[in-house]
Amino acid sequence: MTLPALHSTGVLYRRILSQFPQDISLAFAYGSGVFKQHGTHQGQMEKNMLDFVFAVDDPVTWHTMNLLQNRKHYSILKLLGPTTISSVQSEHGASVYYNTLVPVDGKIIKYGVISTESLIDDLMHWKTMYVAGRLHKPVKMLLQNENGKLRAALVANLKSAVTASFLMLPESFTEEDLFLQIAGLSYAGDFRMVIGEDRSKVANLVKDNIQHFRILYSNLLRDCPQVVYKPQHGKLEVDKSPEGQFIQLMALPRTLQQRITKLVDPPGKNRDVEEILLQVAQDPDCGAVVQQGISSIVKSSSITQSIKGIATAGLWKTVSYSSKKLRKMWKGWRRKPSVSQMS
């Protein structure tokens, strides 16, 4: 099964991508500069920063080439060379190296570089949910090479998002309920949702992009034996029996299973994962336990990646970027009553 992607043939994206070394296994654009969000008009959208992620097979070689082509994109860390930059990328935070507030072809962009290996690990196991979480939501897929393992991991990540969301939703729910749950997974526990992000971000993202979410998830939902999907009515029913929930818990990514186990199993008991998940499946608070597990993954990666971002962006860019986020958060708070009235 191939990943349903929103392919862009836009000249703008191709021009931007052409400014970088071409040894990229996957490239996508995301965020409010790419997809319209509720309460944002076209003029605002065009001014928003464009966000990109590039997966590369060999980070040292890629950063070596990028330092030759785009040295000004880097903070003072450029003085330490590509090997150190690659170590900072892979050994700290969420294994992503971001250059931010970069002027390219008349636009301001931010781009993150992750190794293909780290990306596959995050997609399959939700080690940090940092890039995996971005790929739960619609993105503009700009480039994807013929890496079968990566393609399978992209689909597995979407299946995991659906499964985790089923566990946190009631027996019957709407498509919009599901997409709100999925879109919110990577924000659960993210400290930036308290300081620095517009709190109505998830609702704003889903409201104007229901069709994009459908393109991404409809085939998976039709093929899923755990759910009755009625696309013509936008309704779903999921198996909430202990047996059904146990099957779903066993299908969750490994890191999330480990976090759930840590939450539920008293120290020193050392029961096996299957036994613990069987217990959780019978718990009326099963969904809340899954939510807590996800929050613990997101919280740690969002904090460590943000601290790393100060070094990779440099102090001036960090202050500038953070002030823009705080302004968006303030606008979101002021807008909040009108958003809630419309929902």
PDB file of C-alpha atoms in Angstrom, residues 185 187-192 291 294-296 298-300 302:
ATOM      1  CA  LEU A 185      -1.810  13.397  19.395  1.00  0.00           C
ATOM      2  CA  TYR A 187       0.426  18.185  20.907  1.00  0.00           C
ATOM      3  CA  ALA A 188      -0.512  16.122  23.988  1.00  0.00           C
ATOM      4  CA  GLY A 189       2.028  17.006  26.669  1.00  0.00           C
ATOM      5  CA  ASP A 190       3.810  19.566  24.437  1.00  0.00           C
ATOM      6  CA  PHE A 191       4.857  22.392  26.773  1.00  0.00           C
ATOM      7  CA  ARG A 192       4.675  24.815  23.820  1.00  0.00           C
ATOM      8  CA  GLN A 291      -3.307   9.581  26.558  1.00  0.00           C
ATOM      9  CA  ILE A 294       1.498   9.676  24.561  1.00  0.00           C
ATOM     10  CA  SER A 295       1.863  12.848  26.659  1.00  0.00           C
ATOM     11  CA  SER A 296       4.988  11.473  28.334  1.00  0.00           C
ATOM     12  CA  VAL A 298       5.719  14.234  23.506  1.00  0.00           C
ATOM     13  CA  LYS A 299       6.607  16.186  26.647  1.00  0.00           C
ATOM     14  CA  SER A 300      10.194  14.951  26.846  1.00  0.00           C
ATOM     15  CA  SER A 302       9.321  18.793  22.831  1.00  0.00           C
TER      16      SER A 302
END
